Coordinates of C-alpha atoms in Angstrom, one line a residue:
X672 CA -10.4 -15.6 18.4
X673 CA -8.4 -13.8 20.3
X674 CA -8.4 -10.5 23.4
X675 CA -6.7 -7.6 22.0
X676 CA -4.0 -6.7 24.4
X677 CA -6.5 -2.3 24.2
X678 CA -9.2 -4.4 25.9
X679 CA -11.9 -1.8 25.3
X680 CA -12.5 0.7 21.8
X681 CA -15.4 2.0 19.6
X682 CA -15.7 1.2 16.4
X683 CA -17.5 4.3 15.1
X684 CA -17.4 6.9 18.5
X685 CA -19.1 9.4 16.3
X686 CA -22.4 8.2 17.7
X687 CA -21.8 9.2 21.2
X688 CA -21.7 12.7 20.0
X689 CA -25.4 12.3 20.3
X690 CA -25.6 11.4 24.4
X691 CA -26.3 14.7 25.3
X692 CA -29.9 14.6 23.3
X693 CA -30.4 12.0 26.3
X694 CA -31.1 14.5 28.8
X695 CA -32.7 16.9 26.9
X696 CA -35.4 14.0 25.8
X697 CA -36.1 12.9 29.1
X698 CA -36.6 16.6 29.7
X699 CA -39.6 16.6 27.3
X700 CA -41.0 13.4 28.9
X701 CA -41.2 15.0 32.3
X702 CA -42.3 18.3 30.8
X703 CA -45.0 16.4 28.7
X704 CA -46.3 14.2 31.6
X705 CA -46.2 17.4 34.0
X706 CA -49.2 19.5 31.2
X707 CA -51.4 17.0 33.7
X708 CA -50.9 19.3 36.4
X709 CA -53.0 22.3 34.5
X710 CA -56.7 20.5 35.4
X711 CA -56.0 20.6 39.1
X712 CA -56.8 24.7 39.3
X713 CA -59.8 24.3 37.3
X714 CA -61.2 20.9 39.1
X715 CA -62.2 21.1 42.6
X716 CA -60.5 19.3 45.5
X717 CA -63.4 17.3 46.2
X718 CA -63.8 15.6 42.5
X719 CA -60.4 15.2 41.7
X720 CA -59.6 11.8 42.9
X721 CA -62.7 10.8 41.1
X722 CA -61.8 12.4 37.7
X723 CA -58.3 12.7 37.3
X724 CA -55.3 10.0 37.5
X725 CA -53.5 9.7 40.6
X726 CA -49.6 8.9 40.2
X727 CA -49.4 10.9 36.9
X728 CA -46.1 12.6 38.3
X729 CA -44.7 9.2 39.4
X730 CA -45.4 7.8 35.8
X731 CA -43.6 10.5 34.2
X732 CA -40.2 10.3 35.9
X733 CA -40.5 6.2 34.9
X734 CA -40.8 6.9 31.2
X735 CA -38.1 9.6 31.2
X736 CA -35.9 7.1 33.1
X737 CA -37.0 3.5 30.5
X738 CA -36.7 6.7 27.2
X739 CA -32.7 7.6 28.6
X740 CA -32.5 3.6 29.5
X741 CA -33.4 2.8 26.0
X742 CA -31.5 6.2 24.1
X743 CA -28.2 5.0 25.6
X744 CA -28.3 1.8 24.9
X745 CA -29.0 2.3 21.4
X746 CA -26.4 5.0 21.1
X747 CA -23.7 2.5 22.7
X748 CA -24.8 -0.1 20.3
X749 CA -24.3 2.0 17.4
X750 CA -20.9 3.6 18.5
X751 CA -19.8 -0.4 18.2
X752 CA -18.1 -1.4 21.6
X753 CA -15.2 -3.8 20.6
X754 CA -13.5 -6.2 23.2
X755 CA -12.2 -8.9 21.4
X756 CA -10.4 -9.1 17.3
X757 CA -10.8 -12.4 15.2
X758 CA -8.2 -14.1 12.5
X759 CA -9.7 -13.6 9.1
X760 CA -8.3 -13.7 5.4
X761 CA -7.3 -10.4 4.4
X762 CA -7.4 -9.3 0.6
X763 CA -5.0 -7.2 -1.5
X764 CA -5.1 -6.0 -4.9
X765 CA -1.1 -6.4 -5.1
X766 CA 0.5 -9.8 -5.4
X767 CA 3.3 -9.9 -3.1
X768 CA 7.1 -10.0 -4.4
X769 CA 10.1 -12.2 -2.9
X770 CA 12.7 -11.2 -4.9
X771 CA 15.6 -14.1 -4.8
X772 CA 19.2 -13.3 -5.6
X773 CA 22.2 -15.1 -6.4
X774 CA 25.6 -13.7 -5.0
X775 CA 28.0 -16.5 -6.0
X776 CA 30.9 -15.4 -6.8
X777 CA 29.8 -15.9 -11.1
X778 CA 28.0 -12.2 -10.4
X779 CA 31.3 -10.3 -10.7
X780 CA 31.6 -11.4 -14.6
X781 CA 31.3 -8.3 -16.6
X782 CA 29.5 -9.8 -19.2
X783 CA 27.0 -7.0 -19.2
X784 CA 28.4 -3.7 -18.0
X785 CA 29.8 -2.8 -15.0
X786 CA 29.1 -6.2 -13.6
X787 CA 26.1 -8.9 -13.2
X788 CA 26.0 -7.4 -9.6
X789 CA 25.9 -4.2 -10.3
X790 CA 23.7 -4.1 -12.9
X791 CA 20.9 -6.8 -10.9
X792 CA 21.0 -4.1 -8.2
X793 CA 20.5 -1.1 -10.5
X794 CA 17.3 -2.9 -11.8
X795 CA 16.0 -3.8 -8.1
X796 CA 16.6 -0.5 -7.4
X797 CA 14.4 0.8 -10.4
X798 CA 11.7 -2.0 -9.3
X799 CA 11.5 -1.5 -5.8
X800 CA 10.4 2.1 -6.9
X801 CA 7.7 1.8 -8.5
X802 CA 6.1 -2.0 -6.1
X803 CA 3.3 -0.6 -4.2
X804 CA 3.3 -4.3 -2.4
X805 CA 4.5 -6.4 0.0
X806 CA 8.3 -6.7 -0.8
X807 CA 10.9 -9.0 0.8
X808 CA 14.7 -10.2 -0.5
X809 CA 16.6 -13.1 -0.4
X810 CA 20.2 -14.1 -1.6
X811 CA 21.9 -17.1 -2.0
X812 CA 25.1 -19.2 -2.6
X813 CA 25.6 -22.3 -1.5
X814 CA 22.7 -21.4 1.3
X815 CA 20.2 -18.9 1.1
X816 CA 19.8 -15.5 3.7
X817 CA 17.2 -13.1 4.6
X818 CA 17.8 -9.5 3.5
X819 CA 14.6 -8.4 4.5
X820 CA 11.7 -10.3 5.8
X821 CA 8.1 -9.2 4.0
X822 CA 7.7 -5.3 4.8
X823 CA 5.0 -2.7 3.1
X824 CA 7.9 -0.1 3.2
X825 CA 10.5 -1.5 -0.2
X826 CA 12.8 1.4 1.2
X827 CA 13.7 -0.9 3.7
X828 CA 15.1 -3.6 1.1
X829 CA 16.6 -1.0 -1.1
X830 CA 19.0 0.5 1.7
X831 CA 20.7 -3.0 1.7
X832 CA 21.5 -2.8 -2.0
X833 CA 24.7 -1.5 -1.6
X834 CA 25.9 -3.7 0.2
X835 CA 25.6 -6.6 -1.6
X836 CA 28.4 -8.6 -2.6
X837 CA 29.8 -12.3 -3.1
X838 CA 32.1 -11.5 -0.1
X839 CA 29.2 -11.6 2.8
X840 CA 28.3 -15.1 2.0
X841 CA 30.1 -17.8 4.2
X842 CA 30.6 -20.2 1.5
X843 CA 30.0 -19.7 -2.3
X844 CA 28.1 -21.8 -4.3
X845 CA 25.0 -21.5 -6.0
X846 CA 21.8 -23.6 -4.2
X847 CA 19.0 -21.6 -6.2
X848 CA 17.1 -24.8 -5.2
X849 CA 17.2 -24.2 -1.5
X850 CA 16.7 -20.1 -2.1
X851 CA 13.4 -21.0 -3.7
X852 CA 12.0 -23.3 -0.6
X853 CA 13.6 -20.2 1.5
X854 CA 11.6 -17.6 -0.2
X855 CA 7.9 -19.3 -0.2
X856 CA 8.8 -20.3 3.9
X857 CA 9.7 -16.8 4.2
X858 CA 6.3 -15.1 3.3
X859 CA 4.1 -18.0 4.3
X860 CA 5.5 -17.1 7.9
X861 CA 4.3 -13.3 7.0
X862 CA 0.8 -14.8 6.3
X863 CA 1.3 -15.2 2.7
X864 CA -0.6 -17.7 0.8
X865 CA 0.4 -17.1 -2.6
X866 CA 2.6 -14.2 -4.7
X867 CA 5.9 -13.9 -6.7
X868 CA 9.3 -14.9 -6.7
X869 CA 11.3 -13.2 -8.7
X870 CA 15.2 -14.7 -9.2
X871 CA 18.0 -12.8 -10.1
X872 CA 20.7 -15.4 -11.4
X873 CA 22.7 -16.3 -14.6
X874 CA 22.5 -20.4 -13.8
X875 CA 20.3 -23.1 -12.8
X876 CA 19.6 -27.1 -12.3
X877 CA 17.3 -29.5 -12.8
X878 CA 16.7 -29.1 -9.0
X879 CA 16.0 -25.4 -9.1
X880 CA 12.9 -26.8 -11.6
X881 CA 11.5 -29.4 -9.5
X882 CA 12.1 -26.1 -6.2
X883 CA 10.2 -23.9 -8.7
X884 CA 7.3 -26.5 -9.2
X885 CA 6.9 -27.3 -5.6
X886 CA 6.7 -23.4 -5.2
X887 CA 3.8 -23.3 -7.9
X888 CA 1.8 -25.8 -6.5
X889 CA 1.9 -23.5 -3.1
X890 CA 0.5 -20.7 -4.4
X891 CA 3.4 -18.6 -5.7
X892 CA 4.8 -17.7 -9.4
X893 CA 8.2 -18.6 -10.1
X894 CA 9.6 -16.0 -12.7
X895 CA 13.3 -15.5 -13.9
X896 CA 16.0 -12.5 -14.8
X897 CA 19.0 -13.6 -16.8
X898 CA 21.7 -11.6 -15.6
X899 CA 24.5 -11.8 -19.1
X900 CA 24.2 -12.3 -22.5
X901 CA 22.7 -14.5 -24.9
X902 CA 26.3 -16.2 -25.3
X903 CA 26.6 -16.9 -21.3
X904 CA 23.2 -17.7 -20.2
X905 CA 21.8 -21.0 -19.1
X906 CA 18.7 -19.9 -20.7
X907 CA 17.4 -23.6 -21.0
X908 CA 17.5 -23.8 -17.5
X909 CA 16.5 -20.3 -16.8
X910 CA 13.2 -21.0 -18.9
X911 CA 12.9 -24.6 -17.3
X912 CA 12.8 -22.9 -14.0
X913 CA 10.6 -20.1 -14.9
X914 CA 8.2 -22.8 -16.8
X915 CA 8.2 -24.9 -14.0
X916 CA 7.2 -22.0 -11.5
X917 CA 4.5 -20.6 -13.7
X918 CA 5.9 -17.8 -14.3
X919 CA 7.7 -15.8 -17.3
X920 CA 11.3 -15.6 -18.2
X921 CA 13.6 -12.4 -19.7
X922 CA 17.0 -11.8 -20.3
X923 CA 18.0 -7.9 -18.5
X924 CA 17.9 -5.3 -20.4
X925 CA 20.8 -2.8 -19.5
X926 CA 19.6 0.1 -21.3
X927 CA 15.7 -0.2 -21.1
X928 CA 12.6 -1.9 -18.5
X929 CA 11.5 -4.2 -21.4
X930 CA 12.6 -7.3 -19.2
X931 CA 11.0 -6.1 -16.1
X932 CA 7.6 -5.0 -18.1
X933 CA 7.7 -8.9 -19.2
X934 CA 8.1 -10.1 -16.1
X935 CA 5.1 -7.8 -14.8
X936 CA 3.2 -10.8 -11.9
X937 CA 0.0 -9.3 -13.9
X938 CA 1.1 -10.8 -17.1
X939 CA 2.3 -14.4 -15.7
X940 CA 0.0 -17.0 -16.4
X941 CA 0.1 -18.8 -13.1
X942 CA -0.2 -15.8 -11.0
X943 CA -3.0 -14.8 -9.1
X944 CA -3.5 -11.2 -10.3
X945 CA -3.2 -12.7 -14.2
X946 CA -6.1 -15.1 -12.7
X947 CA -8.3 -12.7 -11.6
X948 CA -7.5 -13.2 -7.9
X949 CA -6.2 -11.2 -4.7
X950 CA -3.8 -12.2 -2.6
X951 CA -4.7 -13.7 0.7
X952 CA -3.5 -13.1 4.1
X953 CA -4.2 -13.7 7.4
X954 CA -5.0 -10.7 9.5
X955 CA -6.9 -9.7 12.6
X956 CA -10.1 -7.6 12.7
X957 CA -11.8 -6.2 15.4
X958 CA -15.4 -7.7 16.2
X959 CA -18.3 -5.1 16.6
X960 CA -19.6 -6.2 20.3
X961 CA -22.9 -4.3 19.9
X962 CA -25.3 -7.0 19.6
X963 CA -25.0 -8.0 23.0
X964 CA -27.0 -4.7 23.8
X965 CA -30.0 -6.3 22.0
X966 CA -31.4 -8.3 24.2
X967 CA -31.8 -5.5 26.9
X968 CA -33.2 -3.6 23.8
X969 CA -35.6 -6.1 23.6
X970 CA -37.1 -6.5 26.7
X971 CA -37.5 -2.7 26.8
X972 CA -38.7 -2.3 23.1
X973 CA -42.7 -3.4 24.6
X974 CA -42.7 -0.8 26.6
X975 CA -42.6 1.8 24.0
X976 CA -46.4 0.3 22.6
X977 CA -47.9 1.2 26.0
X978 CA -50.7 3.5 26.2
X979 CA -49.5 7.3 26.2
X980 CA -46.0 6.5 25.4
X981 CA -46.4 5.6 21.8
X982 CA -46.7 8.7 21.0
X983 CA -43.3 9.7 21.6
X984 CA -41.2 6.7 22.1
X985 CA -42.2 5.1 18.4
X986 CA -40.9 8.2 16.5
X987 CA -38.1 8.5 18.6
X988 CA -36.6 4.5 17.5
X989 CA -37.6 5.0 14.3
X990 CA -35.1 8.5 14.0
X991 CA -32.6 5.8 15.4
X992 CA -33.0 3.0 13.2
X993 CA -33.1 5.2 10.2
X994 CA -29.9 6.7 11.2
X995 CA -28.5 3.5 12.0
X996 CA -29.3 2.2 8.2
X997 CA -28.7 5.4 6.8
X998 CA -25.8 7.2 8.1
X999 CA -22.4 6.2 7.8
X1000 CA -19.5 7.4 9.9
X1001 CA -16.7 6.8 7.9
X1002 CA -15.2 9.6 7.0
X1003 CA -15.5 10.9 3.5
X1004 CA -12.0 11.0 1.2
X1005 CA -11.7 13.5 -1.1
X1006 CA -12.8 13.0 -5.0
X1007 CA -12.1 13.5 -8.1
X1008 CA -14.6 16.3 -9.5
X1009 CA -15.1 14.7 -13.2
X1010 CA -14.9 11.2 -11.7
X1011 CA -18.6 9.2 -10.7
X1012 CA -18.1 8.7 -6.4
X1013 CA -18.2 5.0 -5.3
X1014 CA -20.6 5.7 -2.5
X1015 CA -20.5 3.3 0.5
X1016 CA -23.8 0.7 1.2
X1017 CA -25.1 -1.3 3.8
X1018 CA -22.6 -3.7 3.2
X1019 CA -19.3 -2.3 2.2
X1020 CA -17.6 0.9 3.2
X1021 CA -16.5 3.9 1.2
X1022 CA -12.5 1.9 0.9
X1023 CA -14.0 -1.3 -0.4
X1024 CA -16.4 0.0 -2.8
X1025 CA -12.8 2.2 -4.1
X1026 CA -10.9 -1.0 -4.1
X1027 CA -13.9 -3.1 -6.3
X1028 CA -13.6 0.0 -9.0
X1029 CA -9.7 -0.5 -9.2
X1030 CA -9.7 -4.1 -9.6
X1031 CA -12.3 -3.5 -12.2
X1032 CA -9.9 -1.5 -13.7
X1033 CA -6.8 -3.5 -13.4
X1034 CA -8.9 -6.2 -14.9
X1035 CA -10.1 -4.5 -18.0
X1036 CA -6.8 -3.0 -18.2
X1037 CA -5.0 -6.7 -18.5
X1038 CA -8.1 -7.5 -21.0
X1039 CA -6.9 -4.7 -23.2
X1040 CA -10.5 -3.0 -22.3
X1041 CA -8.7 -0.1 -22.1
X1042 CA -11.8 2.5 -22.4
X1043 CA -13.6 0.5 -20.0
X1044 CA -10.6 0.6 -17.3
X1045 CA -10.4 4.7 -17.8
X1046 CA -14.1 4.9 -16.5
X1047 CA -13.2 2.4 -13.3
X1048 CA -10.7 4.2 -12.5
X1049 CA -12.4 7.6 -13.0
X1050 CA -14.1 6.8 -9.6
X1051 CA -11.2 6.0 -7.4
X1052 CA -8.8 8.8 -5.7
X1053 CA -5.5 9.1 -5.7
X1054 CA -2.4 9.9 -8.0
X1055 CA -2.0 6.5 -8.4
X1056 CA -5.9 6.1 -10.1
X1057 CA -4.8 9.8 -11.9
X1058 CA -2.1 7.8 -13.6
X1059 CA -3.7 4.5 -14.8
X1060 CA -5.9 6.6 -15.8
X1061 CA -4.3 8.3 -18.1
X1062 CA -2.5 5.4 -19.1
X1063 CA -5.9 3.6 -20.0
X1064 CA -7.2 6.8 -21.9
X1065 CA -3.6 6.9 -23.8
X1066 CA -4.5 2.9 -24.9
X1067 CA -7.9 4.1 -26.0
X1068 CA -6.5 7.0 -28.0
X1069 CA -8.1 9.6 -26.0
X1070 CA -4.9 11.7 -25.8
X1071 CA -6.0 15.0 -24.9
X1072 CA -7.8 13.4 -21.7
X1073 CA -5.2 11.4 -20.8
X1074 CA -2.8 14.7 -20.8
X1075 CA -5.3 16.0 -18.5
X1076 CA -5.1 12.6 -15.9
X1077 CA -1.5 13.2 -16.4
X1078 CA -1.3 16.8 -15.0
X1079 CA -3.6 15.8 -12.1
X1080 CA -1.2 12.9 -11.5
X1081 CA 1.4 15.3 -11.1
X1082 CA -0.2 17.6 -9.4
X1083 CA -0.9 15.5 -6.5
X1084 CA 2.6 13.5 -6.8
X1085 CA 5.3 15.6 -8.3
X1086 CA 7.8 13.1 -7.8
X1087 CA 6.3 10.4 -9.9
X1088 CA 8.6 9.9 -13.1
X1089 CA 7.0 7.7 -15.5
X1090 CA 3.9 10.1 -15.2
X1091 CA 6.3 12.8 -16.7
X1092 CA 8.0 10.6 -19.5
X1093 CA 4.6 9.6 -20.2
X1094 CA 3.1 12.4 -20.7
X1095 CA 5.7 13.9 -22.7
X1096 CA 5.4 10.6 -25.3
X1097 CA 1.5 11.5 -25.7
X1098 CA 2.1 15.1 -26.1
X1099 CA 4.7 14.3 -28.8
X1100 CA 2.0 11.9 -30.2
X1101 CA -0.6 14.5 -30.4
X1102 CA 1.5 17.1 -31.4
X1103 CA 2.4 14.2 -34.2
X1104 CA -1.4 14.0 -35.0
X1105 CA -2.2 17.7 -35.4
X1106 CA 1.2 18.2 -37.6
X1107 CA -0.6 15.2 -39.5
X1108 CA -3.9 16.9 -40.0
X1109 CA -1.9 20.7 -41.0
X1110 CA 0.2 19.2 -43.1
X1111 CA -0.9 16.5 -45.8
X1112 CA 1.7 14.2 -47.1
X1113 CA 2.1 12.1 -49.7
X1114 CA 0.4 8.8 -49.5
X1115 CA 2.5 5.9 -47.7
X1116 CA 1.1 2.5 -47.2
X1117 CA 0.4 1.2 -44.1
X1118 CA 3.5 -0.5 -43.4
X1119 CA 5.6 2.7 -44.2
X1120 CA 3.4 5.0 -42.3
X1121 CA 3.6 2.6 -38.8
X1122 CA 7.5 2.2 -39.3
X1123 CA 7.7 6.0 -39.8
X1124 CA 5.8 6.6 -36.8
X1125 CA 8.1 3.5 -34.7
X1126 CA 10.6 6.0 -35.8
X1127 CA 9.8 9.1 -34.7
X1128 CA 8.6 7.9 -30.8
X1129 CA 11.6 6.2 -30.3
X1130 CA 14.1 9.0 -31.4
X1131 CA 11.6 11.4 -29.4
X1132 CA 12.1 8.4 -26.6
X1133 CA 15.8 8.9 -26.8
X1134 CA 15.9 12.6 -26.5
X1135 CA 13.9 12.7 -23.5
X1136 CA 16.0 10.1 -22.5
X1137 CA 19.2 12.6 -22.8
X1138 CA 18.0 15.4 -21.6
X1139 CA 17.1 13.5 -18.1
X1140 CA 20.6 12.3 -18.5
X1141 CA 22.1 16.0 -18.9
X1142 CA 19.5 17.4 -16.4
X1143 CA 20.6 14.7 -13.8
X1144 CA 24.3 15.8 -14.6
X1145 CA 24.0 19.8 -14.0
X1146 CA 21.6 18.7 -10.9
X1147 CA 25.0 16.1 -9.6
X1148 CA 26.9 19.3 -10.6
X1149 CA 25.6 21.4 -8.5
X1150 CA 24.8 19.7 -5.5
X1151 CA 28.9 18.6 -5.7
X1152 CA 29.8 22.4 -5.9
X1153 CA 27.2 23.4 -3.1
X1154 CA 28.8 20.3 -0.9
X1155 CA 32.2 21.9 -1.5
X1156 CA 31.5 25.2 -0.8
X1157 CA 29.7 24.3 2.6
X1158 CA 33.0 21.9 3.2
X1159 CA 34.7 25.0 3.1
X1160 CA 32.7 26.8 5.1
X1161 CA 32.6 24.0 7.7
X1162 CA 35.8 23.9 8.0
X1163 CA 36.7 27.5 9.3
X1164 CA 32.9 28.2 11.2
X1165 CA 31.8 26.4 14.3
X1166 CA 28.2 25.7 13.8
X1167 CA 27.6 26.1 17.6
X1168 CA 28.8 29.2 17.7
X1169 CA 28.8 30.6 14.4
X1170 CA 33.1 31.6 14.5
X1171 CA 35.9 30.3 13.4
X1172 CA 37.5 27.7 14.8
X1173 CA 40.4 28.1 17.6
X1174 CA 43.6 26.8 16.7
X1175 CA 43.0 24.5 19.2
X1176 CA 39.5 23.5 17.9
X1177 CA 41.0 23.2 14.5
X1178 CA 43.6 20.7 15.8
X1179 CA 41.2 18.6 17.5
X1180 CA 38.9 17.8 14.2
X1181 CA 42.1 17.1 12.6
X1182 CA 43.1 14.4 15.1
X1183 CA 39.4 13.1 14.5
X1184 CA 39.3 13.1 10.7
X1185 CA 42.8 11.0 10.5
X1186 CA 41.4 8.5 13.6
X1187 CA 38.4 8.3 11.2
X1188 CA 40.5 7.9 8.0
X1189 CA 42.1 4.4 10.0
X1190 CA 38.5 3.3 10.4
X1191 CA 38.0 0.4 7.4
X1192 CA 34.6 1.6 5.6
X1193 CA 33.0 -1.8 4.9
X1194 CA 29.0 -1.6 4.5
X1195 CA 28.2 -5.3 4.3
X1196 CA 30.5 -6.2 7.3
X1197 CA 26.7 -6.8 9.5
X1198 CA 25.4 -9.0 6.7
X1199 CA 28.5 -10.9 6.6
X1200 CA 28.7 -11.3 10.2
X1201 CA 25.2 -11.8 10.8
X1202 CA 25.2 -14.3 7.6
X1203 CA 27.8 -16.3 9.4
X1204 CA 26.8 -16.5 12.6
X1205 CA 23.2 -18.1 11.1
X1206 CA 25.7 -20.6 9.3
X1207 CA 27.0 -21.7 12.3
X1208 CA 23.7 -22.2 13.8
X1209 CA 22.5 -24.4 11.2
X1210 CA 25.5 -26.5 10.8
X1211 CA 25.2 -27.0 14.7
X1212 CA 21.5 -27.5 14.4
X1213 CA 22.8 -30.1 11.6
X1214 CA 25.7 -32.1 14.1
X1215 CA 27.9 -30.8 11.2
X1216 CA 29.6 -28.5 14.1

């Protein structure tokens, strides 16, 4: 357990809205006890301290001050004072990915077009994309190097992919071995205690095996890209590793995402997501300090059964408790309209209840229960939930829905591109059906009739594919012109000032665009130095040095 550096918050602060009714009930306790008062004008002088109670006034300001005593301590408790956090495990629904990848200097072949390099990056690129986990990135040679330690943000291991090259590593070589006893050490230092490691290479040893097996029995999923061909491949050993690790093997794919849709940590057998698990972490959770206002509630609860104040103090904790079962301060996220609310209960909040449904979901989905996975997901939020979703209700053969969850999907995240190829294949595929239905053909046999209909969704696959390719084109096309025409305007208008440049001005940005031409442009010069540098250390932490 330890003290959290803010040494003083509330948990749910919504309660103290209510510490002005304090006042205002001590207000009616004094009010109440004052009605008392009235029989002294109708009682004489003489008989009242026989008949009536002395003190009464006394008595009153005492309950109003134990009632507001009480009201704010209740109040506090409920608005959860926190002082201190605790370590716990943390769950997530995502498996979290390593990626390991080898930049020996066998990654310039051109095996596979443009290069093993080139092409490995273009796929990481495509993956980090669409990871909603923890991501990290290794490479290797003869030792491995951290690209980027485990982050929630894959953005910040896709800016280095650019930079990648055989050139940045102090020594070649190709330790895949030592990269995968790199990569597990690398997220067990994040709090990782299990999650996938996913190698990029074209080679490996009997080594790299036994590596992957010690990596499997820690928790994490070994699986393996070929980068080449059939012809150039170790696949043997690629599959030995991939075996060993628990995990799945695949050769790339240049033109498609059939290697990476194998690879999927969902479909591994060893992985924790395949095995119905989450991923663990450790985390730190602040603890709800309220219970140490119970004992003073306690020893001031009997004092609500005494005579006269039961009336009015019994309702009044009641109200309180009730509220405290009852209400629940979180705030409410938006929903779905058509989809069933996961509602929050005594023991889980609104988020928790959302995360049960989509695990339900990704369960039934992996299952091939893909009817019962469209009604999980139907009560979680989100574009994400939109577009499983859909693709659960497109498994099911509920097209016409699952256009539907694909228009919401885009509606909330424009940007999100297999949503728009997907919902263009099940248009095509209803528009297939209803062509089927206007039309009657000749019989075909089963066989013929699938083959036909292989046919058709992958030349409609191709043409979409095309005409993203010739839309991406015009839009390079005329973003270049735009960037020449502002060039050109740039080069004559002073932003500042918004006139052409002085001859003198004009002289001075061409002494600073040929000092700038002399500069070398070389993006991985950090990583190389940075690379080094950590060699050195080790081969002085070694005696090597």
């Amino acid at each position: 357990m330890n003290f959290d550096p803010a040494p003083f918050l509330f948990l749910r602060p919504a309660w103290l809205f209510l510490l002005p009714l304090v006042p205002l009930c001590a207000w009616l306790v004094l009010r109440q006890r004052g009605q008392a008062g009235i029989w002294e004008r109708y009682v004489d002088p003489e008989l009242q301290p026989a008949v009536l109670e002395p003190a009464a006034s006394s008595r009153g300001w005492g309950a109003a001050l134990w009632g507001s005593v009480m009201m704010t301590l209740v109040l506090l408790a409920l608005a959860g004072p926190s002082v201190r956090q605790s370590e716990q495990p943390l769950w997530d629904r995502n498996d979290p990915l390593v990626v390991v990848m080898d930049l020996s200097t066998d990654m310039l072949r051109d095996d596979v077009a443009p290069s093993r390099l080139e092409l490995g990056s273009a796929k990481l690129r495509g993956l980090l994309k669409d990871w909603a986990g923890d991501v990290g990135m290794v490479v290797y040679a003869d030792q491995p190097f951290t690209i980027s330690p485990m982050t929630e943000d894959p953005a910040n291991v896709e800016v280095y992919l650019d930079q990648l090259s055989p050139d940045i590593m102090p020594r070649n070589g190709r330790n895949l071995a030592m990269a995968l006893d790199y990569a597990s050490q690398l997220a067990q230092r994040d709090g990782q205690v299990g999650g996938t490691l996913l190698v990029l290479t074209g080679d490996a040893d009997t080594a790299a095996a036994d590596a992957a097996a010690k990596a499997s029995a820690r928790g994490f999923t070994v699986s393996v890209m070929g980068l080449g061909t059939a012809a150039t491949l170790n696949e043997s050993a690629l599959q030995a590793v991939a075996s060993a690790g628990g995990g799945r093997y695949a050769r790339v794919d240049p033109a498609g995402q059939s290697d990476w849709d194998h690879l999927r940590p969902e479909k591994s057998a060893g992985s924790r997501l395949a095995q119905g698990l989450q991923t663990v972490r450790n985390g730190y959770v602040r603890q709800d300090n309220g219970f140490w206002l119970l004992p003073f509630l306690l020893l001031l609860a009997p004092l609500a059964f005494r005579r006269r104040q039961l009336a009015l103090n019994v309702p009044l904790l009641g109200a309180l408790l009730a509220g405290a079962m009852y209400l629940n301060p979180t705030a409410a996220q938006a929903q779905v309209a058509s989809a069933p609310a996961p509602r929050a209960t005594w023991w889980s909040t609104m988020e928790q209840s959302q995360a049960r449904l989509a695990q339900a979901g990704d369960d039934a989905y992996a299952a091939g229960r893909y009817a019962e996975a469209a009604s999980a997901y139907a009560g979680v939020p989100g574009a994400q939930a939109r577009y499983n979703q859909a693709n659960a209700l497109a498994k099911s053969g509920q097209l016409k829905p699952a256009i539907e969850q694909y228009r919401q999907a885009l509606a909330a995240d424009p940007a999100n591109r297999d949503a728009k190829i997907n919902k263009a294949i099940v248009e095509a595929a209803l528009k297939a059906q209803l062509n089927a239905f206007d039309k009657p053909k000749a019989p075909q046999t089963k066989q013929g009739q699938s083959q036909k209909d292989a046919d058709r969704l992958r030349k409609q696959q191709e043409a979409l594919r095309k005409q993203r390719e010739a839309e991406a084109k015009a839009r390079a096309e005329r973003a270049k012109e735009k960037a020449k025409q502002l060039q050109r305007r740039d080069d004559h208008i002073n932003p500042l000032t918004g006139k052409p440049y002085t001859a003198k001005e004009q002289q001075s940005r061409e002494d600073l665009r040929k000092r700038l031409a002399q500069v070398k442009d070389d993006p991985g010069g950090l990583l190389r130095a940075k690379f080094y540098l950590e060699y050195l250390r080790r081969l002085q932490a070694q005696g090597d040095l």
